Every structure is written in C-alpha cells, then in structure tokens.
Amino acid sequence: MHSILSVLAVSAMAITTVSAQQDILYDSAHNYTSLLGTWSSGSMGVKTGVGFANPVDFSFTYPNTTGVSYSFTTDVLSDGSAGYFEEALYRFTGNGSEPTCIVGVVQWQHGTYQTLANGSMILNPFYTDGRQQVQDMCAAQSNIIQQFNQTTLFQSWRIFLDPQLGPKLQIYQYNGAPLAPMYQVSQTPNMLPTQTLTANVTTGQTTPGGSLSGSIRRMDMGSNAMMGSVVLASTMQLALGE
C-alpha cells in the first residue's frame, strides 16, 4: 500500500509540474459533456448505487453480467476535490493452466476525486467503506469478502457522443490502457450516501466453498450486521430526504 501511494505521490508531483503546458480543452472534440451522472459498460448490467453493494453488512448482489460502472458528482468540495465518485466492478479471470479454475471478483468503493489540469484523475476512497469479494473455485478458501480501498490514478478520460447510445466515457488507466467504454445510463448519479458509512471493521468472511452463479451472496455477521443494515437504510433515507 505504501508503495502504491508513493507512486501516486510522485505521479501527482509530475502532473503538477507539467500542468501549465498541458491544460485540457473541454469542448465537443474532447469532452462532449461533463462527468456528472452514472456510467456503465457493456450490456450496462453493472450499476453503482443501491442494489450492488451493502458495505455495512459485507454483502453484494451479483448482476447478471460482468462489467464496470462509475458515478460522479461535479460539486466542488471544500478540500478542492472535484466531487464524489462511486465505483462498481464485476469481472472474471481465467487460469491458462487450469481452464476450470475461474476467479470471480466484485468490488465496490466510493469517495472523492480530483481532476488535474493535464486531464488526469485521482480517486481517493473513503478507506473504511470499500468491499471486495473474491471467489476462486480452486482455492482452499474459495469465497472471501473483505475491506478494500485503492487510490487510483487515471491518466486521462474523454467523453464522445455515440450516435446510437449517447454519451460514451472512455477512461485510460495510469499506464494508458483503456477501460471498457462506458455509456451514460443516468444524468443523475446513482450512489449510496456520499459520506463514510462504516467504522474501521477489518474482519472479512471466508467460506470453504462457493459458486460463481449470479445470485445474492450475503456474509452472515450476526446481529451487528442486522443493526448495521438498519443504520445504513436510515442514513440513506435521510440523505435522500425520505
């Protein structure tokens, strides 16, 4: 973790140094619209917001298809951040030597993000809230869910206008590799409350077996998890004004 943060710190310093010469242009050729809203890749089955992850009781609801989704607000925050973000990801990875050993990963995190003058972006998650579940059919512990937080540097992004699907967000990772293109599914960000939702709970859950079928996988953490669900639901109602 320290090494990742060190790399990001160096990258941020380098970005700041060259920013004066590389200011991006927000126009129809570079960014058709702003980041505001919810974006989803592929068949758009993976979406941020209620229905993907519940960080309080360490649970995920699996979509029918893999993919990635991001939501962004564009309200500049008091610390200078460009707004809030939320990330939802569901993917499979294969094993070349053992084709039946498929690994499924779902992850979720949220926090604030910075946009820098050279077009890059840094995601700064609320470090206690992120969750990741890994299911490895060939591992001794095949189903593990735990806290997850990853500060992320994106080299750049662009928003194009697809003639059939509308605004298309293309994000490039720190090394220039593109993420799957995402399309705007909502101009209003679909997000859990934009605040820290959990305390520093480090206990994950493991099970000796598991499947990779699309279903709700809920880690049983007892009465504390039930109480946490009530707290999260109440927090969300307050945030939504319900």
Short mmCIF file of C-alpha atoms in Angstrom, two decimals:
data_model
loop_
_atom_site.label_atom_id
_atom_site.label_comp_id
_atom_site.label_asym_id
_atom_site.label_seq_id
_atom_site.Cartn_x
_atom_site.Cartn_y
_atom_site.Cartn_z
CA MET A 1 0.00 0.00 0.00
CA HIS A 2 2.79 2.40 0.87
CA SER A 3 4.48 1.71 -2.46
CA ILE A 4 1.26 2.43 -4.36
CA LEU A 5 0.80 5.70 -2.51
CA SER A 6 4.41 6.62 -3.18
CA VAL A 7 3.91 6.07 -6.91
CA LEU A 8 0.77 8.18 -6.83
CA ALA A 9 2.54 10.94 -4.93
CA VAL A 10 5.35 11.04 -7.49
CA SER A 11 2.83 10.96 -10.33
CA ALA A 12 0.86 13.81 -8.81
CA MET A 13 4.03 15.89 -8.48
CA ALA A 14 4.91 15.22 -12.10
CA ILE A 15 1.39 16.09 -13.20
CA THR A 16 1.51 19.37 -11.31
CA THR A 17 4.83 20.24 -12.94
CA VAL A 18 3.56 19.85 -16.49
CA SER A 19 0.00 21.03 -15.96
CA ALA A 20 0.68 24.57 -17.16
CA GLN A 21 1.75 23.26 -20.57
CA GLN A 22 -0.96 20.60 -20.93
CA ASP A 23 -4.25 22.18 -19.90
CA ILE A 24 -7.08 20.18 -21.39
CA LEU A 25 -9.80 21.70 -23.51
CA TYR A 26 -13.39 20.95 -22.55
CA ASP A 27 -15.01 21.12 -25.96
CA SER A 28 -17.03 18.92 -28.30
CA ALA A 29 -13.87 17.17 -29.51
CA HIS A 30 -12.51 16.31 -26.07
CA ASN A 31 -15.47 16.09 -23.69
CA TYR A 32 -18.97 16.17 -25.16
CA THR A 33 -20.48 16.54 -21.70
CA SER A 34 -19.34 16.55 -18.07
CA LEU A 35 -18.65 13.50 -15.88
CA LEU A 36 -21.89 14.09 -13.98
CA GLY A 37 -24.10 11.01 -13.81
CA THR A 38 -23.85 7.23 -13.82
CA TRP A 39 -21.87 5.34 -16.47
CA SER A 40 -21.87 1.60 -17.23
CA SER A 41 -20.05 -0.68 -19.66
CA GLY A 42 -21.18 -3.46 -21.99
CA SER A 43 -24.79 -4.51 -21.51
CA MET A 44 -25.00 -1.98 -18.66
CA GLY A 45 -25.95 -4.65 -16.13
CA VAL A 46 -23.43 -3.39 -13.54
CA LYS A 47 -24.52 -0.11 -11.96
CA THR A 48 -23.48 1.84 -8.91
CA GLY A 49 -25.96 2.77 -6.21
CA VAL A 50 -28.47 0.76 -4.22
CA GLY A 51 -28.64 -2.86 -5.38
CA PHE A 52 -24.96 -3.65 -5.92
CA ALA A 53 -23.13 -3.48 -2.59
CA ASN A 54 -24.01 -3.00 1.06
CA PRO A 55 -20.77 -2.10 2.84
CA VAL A 56 -22.35 -2.29 6.31
CA ASP A 57 -23.22 -5.99 6.24
CA PHE A 58 -20.43 -7.03 3.84
CA SER A 59 -22.74 -8.16 1.03
CA PHE A 60 -23.06 -7.94 -2.73
CA THR A 61 -25.95 -8.53 -5.09
CA TYR A 62 -24.44 -10.02 -8.23
CA PRO A 63 -25.58 -8.60 -11.59
CA ASN A 64 -26.48 -10.95 -14.43
CA THR A 65 -23.46 -9.82 -16.45
CA THR A 66 -19.92 -8.61 -15.76
CA GLY A 67 -18.90 -5.01 -16.26
CA VAL A 68 -17.81 -1.79 -14.64
CA SER A 69 -19.72 1.29 -13.56
CA TYR A 70 -18.79 4.72 -12.23
CA SER A 71 -20.85 7.59 -10.91
CA PHE A 72 -19.63 11.14 -10.42
CA THR A 73 -20.96 14.32 -8.89
CA THR A 74 -19.50 17.63 -10.01
CA ASP A 75 -19.99 19.73 -6.89
CA VAL A 76 -16.59 21.16 -5.95
CA LEU A 77 -15.85 20.29 -2.33
CA SER A 78 -14.29 22.39 0.42
CA ASP A 79 -10.99 20.48 0.15
CA GLY A 80 -10.74 21.31 -3.55
CA SER A 81 -11.89 17.91 -4.80
CA ALA A 82 -13.97 17.93 -7.98
CA GLY A 83 -16.77 15.93 -6.38
CA TYR A 84 -17.71 12.45 -5.22
CA PHE A 85 -17.31 9.16 -7.06
CA GLU A 86 -18.60 5.62 -6.71
CA GLU A 87 -17.14 2.52 -8.37
CA ALA A 88 -18.72 -0.90 -9.03
CA LEU A 89 -16.86 -3.72 -10.75
CA TYR A 90 -17.66 -7.36 -11.55
CA ARG A 91 -15.21 -9.47 -13.55
CA PHE A 92 -13.97 -13.00 -14.21
CA THR A 93 -10.36 -14.04 -14.79
CA GLY A 94 -9.23 -17.37 -16.19
CA ASN A 95 -6.33 -19.70 -15.49
CA GLY A 96 -4.44 -20.79 -18.58
CA SER A 97 -3.09 -23.98 -16.99
CA GLU A 98 -6.40 -24.85 -15.28
CA PRO A 99 -9.27 -23.72 -17.50
CA THR A 100 -11.88 -24.73 -14.92
CA CYS A 101 -10.31 -22.56 -12.20
CA ILE A 102 -12.26 -19.38 -12.84
CA VAL A 103 -11.90 -16.49 -10.41
CA GLY A 104 -14.77 -14.09 -9.91
CA VAL A 105 -14.23 -10.66 -8.36
CA VAL A 106 -16.71 -8.00 -7.30
CA GLN A 107 -15.54 -4.76 -5.76
CA TRP A 108 -17.07 -1.51 -4.65
CA GLN A 109 -15.75 1.73 -3.21
CA HIS A 110 -16.66 5.41 -3.03
CA GLY A 111 -15.04 8.67 -2.00
CA THR A 112 -13.86 11.90 -3.57
CA TYR A 113 -11.95 12.54 -6.78
CA GLN A 114 -9.59 15.15 -8.14
CA THR A 115 -9.27 16.29 -11.74
CA LEU A 116 -5.90 17.75 -12.69
CA ALA A 117 -5.12 20.27 -15.40
CA ASN A 118 -3.41 17.77 -17.71
CA GLY A 119 -6.58 15.67 -17.93
CA SER A 120 -5.75 13.04 -15.33
CA MET A 121 -7.93 11.99 -12.40
CA ILE A 122 -7.22 10.63 -8.92
CA LEU A 123 -9.82 8.66 -6.95
CA ASN A 124 -9.49 8.97 -3.16
CA PRO A 125 -11.77 6.38 -1.49
CA PHE A 126 -13.26 6.50 1.99
CA TYR A 127 -10.86 3.88 3.24
CA THR A 128 -13.16 2.01 5.64
CA ASP A 129 -16.07 1.54 3.24
CA GLY A 130 -14.66 -0.34 0.24
CA ARG A 131 -15.54 -4.03 -0.16
CA GLN A 132 -14.14 -6.79 -2.36
CA GLN A 133 -15.34 -10.37 -2.74
CA VAL A 134 -13.17 -12.97 -4.47
CA GLN A 135 -14.45 -16.40 -5.43
CA ASP A 136 -11.83 -18.89 -6.59
CA MET A 137 -13.25 -22.30 -7.43
CA CYS A 138 -9.86 -23.99 -6.95
CA ALA A 139 -8.65 -22.25 -3.78
CA ALA A 140 -8.76 -23.72 -0.28
CA GLN A 141 -10.89 -20.78 0.79
CA SER A 142 -12.99 -20.19 -2.28
CA ASN A 143 -15.16 -17.30 -1.14
CA ILE A 144 -13.55 -14.33 0.62
CA ILE A 145 -15.03 -10.91 1.29
CA GLN A 146 -13.02 -8.16 2.94
CA GLN A 147 -12.39 -4.45 3.20
CA PHE A 148 -10.87 -2.88 0.12
CA ASN A 149 -9.53 0.54 -0.73
CA GLN A 150 -7.39 1.53 -3.67
CA THR A 151 -6.33 5.04 -4.51
CA THR A 152 -6.44 5.15 -8.30
CA LEU A 153 -4.73 7.32 -10.89
CA PHE A 154 -6.36 7.58 -14.32
CA GLN A 155 -4.11 9.01 -16.99
CA SER A 156 -6.97 10.68 -18.84
CA TRP A 157 -10.58 10.40 -19.95
CA ARG A 158 -12.67 11.55 -22.87
CA ILE A 159 -16.40 11.70 -23.48
CA PHE A 160 -17.65 11.15 -27.00
CA LEU A 161 -21.14 11.17 -28.48
CA ASP A 162 -22.18 7.77 -29.77
CA PRO A 163 -24.87 8.27 -32.45
CA GLN A 164 -26.94 5.39 -31.07
CA LEU A 165 -26.14 5.11 -27.35
CA GLY A 166 -25.43 8.75 -26.48
CA PRO A 167 -22.51 9.99 -24.34
CA LYS A 168 -19.66 7.46 -24.09
CA LEU A 169 -16.99 7.73 -21.39
CA GLN A 170 -13.55 6.35 -22.18
CA ILE A 171 -11.16 6.20 -19.22
CA TYR A 172 -7.46 5.41 -19.58
CA GLN A 173 -5.60 3.78 -16.72
CA TYR A 174 -2.30 5.05 -15.30
CA ASN A 175 -0.35 3.15 -17.99
CA GLY A 176 -2.55 4.30 -20.85
CA ALA A 177 -4.52 1.06 -21.14
CA PRO A 178 -8.22 1.77 -21.73
CA LEU A 179 -11.00 0.58 -19.50
CA ALA A 180 -14.08 -0.81 -21.21
CA PRO A 181 -16.06 2.11 -22.67
CA MET A 182 -19.00 3.19 -20.52
CA TYR A 183 -22.25 4.80 -21.55
CA GLN A 184 -24.31 7.28 -19.58
CA VAL A 185 -27.28 5.45 -18.07
CA SER A 186 -28.41 8.39 -15.93
CA GLN A 187 -27.63 12.09 -15.82
CA THR A 188 -28.30 11.93 -12.08
CA PRO A 189 -25.61 9.99 -10.15
CA ASN A 190 -26.96 6.76 -8.66
CA MET A 191 -24.90 6.50 -5.49
CA LEU A 192 -25.03 5.46 -1.86
CA PRO A 193 -24.76 8.43 0.54
CA THR A 194 -21.59 10.38 -0.16
CA GLN A 195 -20.11 10.00 3.31
CA THR A 196 -18.27 7.38 5.36
CA LEU A 197 -20.79 4.63 6.10
CA THR A 198 -18.82 2.18 8.24
CA ALA A 199 -16.29 2.15 11.05
CA ASN A 200 -12.85 0.60 10.69
CA VAL A 201 -14.05 -3.01 10.67
CA THR A 202 -11.31 -5.27 9.34
CA THR A 203 -12.99 -8.65 9.76
CA GLY A 204 -13.77 -10.33 6.47
CA GLN A 205 -15.59 -13.59 5.90
CA THR A 206 -14.41 -16.80 4.26
CA THR A 207 -16.25 -19.94 3.32
CA PRO A 208 -14.85 -23.33 2.26
CA GLY A 209 -16.93 -23.49 -0.88
CA GLY A 210 -18.94 -21.38 -3.27
CA SER A 211 -20.25 -20.98 -6.77
CA LEU A 212 -19.95 -18.28 -9.39
CA SER A 213 -23.61 -18.17 -10.33
CA GLY A 214 -25.35 -14.81 -10.31
CA SER A 215 -27.16 -14.58 -7.00
CA ILE A 216 -27.17 -12.68 -3.73
CA ARG A 217 -24.21 -13.69 -1.59
CA ARG A 218 -24.58 -12.40 1.94
CA MET A 219 -21.92 -12.85 4.60
CA ASP A 220 -23.58 -13.64 7.93
CA MET A 221 -22.04 -11.35 10.57
CA GLY A 222 -24.79 -11.79 13.14
CA SER A 223 -26.83 -9.15 14.93
CA ASN A 224 -24.24 -6.41 14.37
CA ALA A 225 -24.72 -6.78 10.63
CA MET A 226 -28.50 -6.55 11.03
CA MET A 227 -28.16 -3.39 13.10
CA GLY A 228 -25.69 -2.01 10.54
CA SER A 229 -28.22 -2.59 7.77
CA VAL A 230 -30.81 -0.58 9.69
CA VAL A 231 -28.31 2.24 10.23
CA LEU A 232 -27.38 2.29 6.54
CA ALA A 233 -31.02 2.28 5.48
CA SER A 234 -31.77 5.16 7.87
CA THR A 235 -28.73 7.09 6.64
CA MET A 236 -29.81 6.63 3.04
CA GLN A 237 -33.35 7.77 3.80
CA LEU A 238 -32.02 10.91 5.46
CA ALA A 239 -29.67 11.58 2.56
CA LEU A 240 -32.48 11.16 0.04
CA GLY A 241 -34.89 13.23 2.09
CA GLU A 242 -37.34 10.34 2.51
#
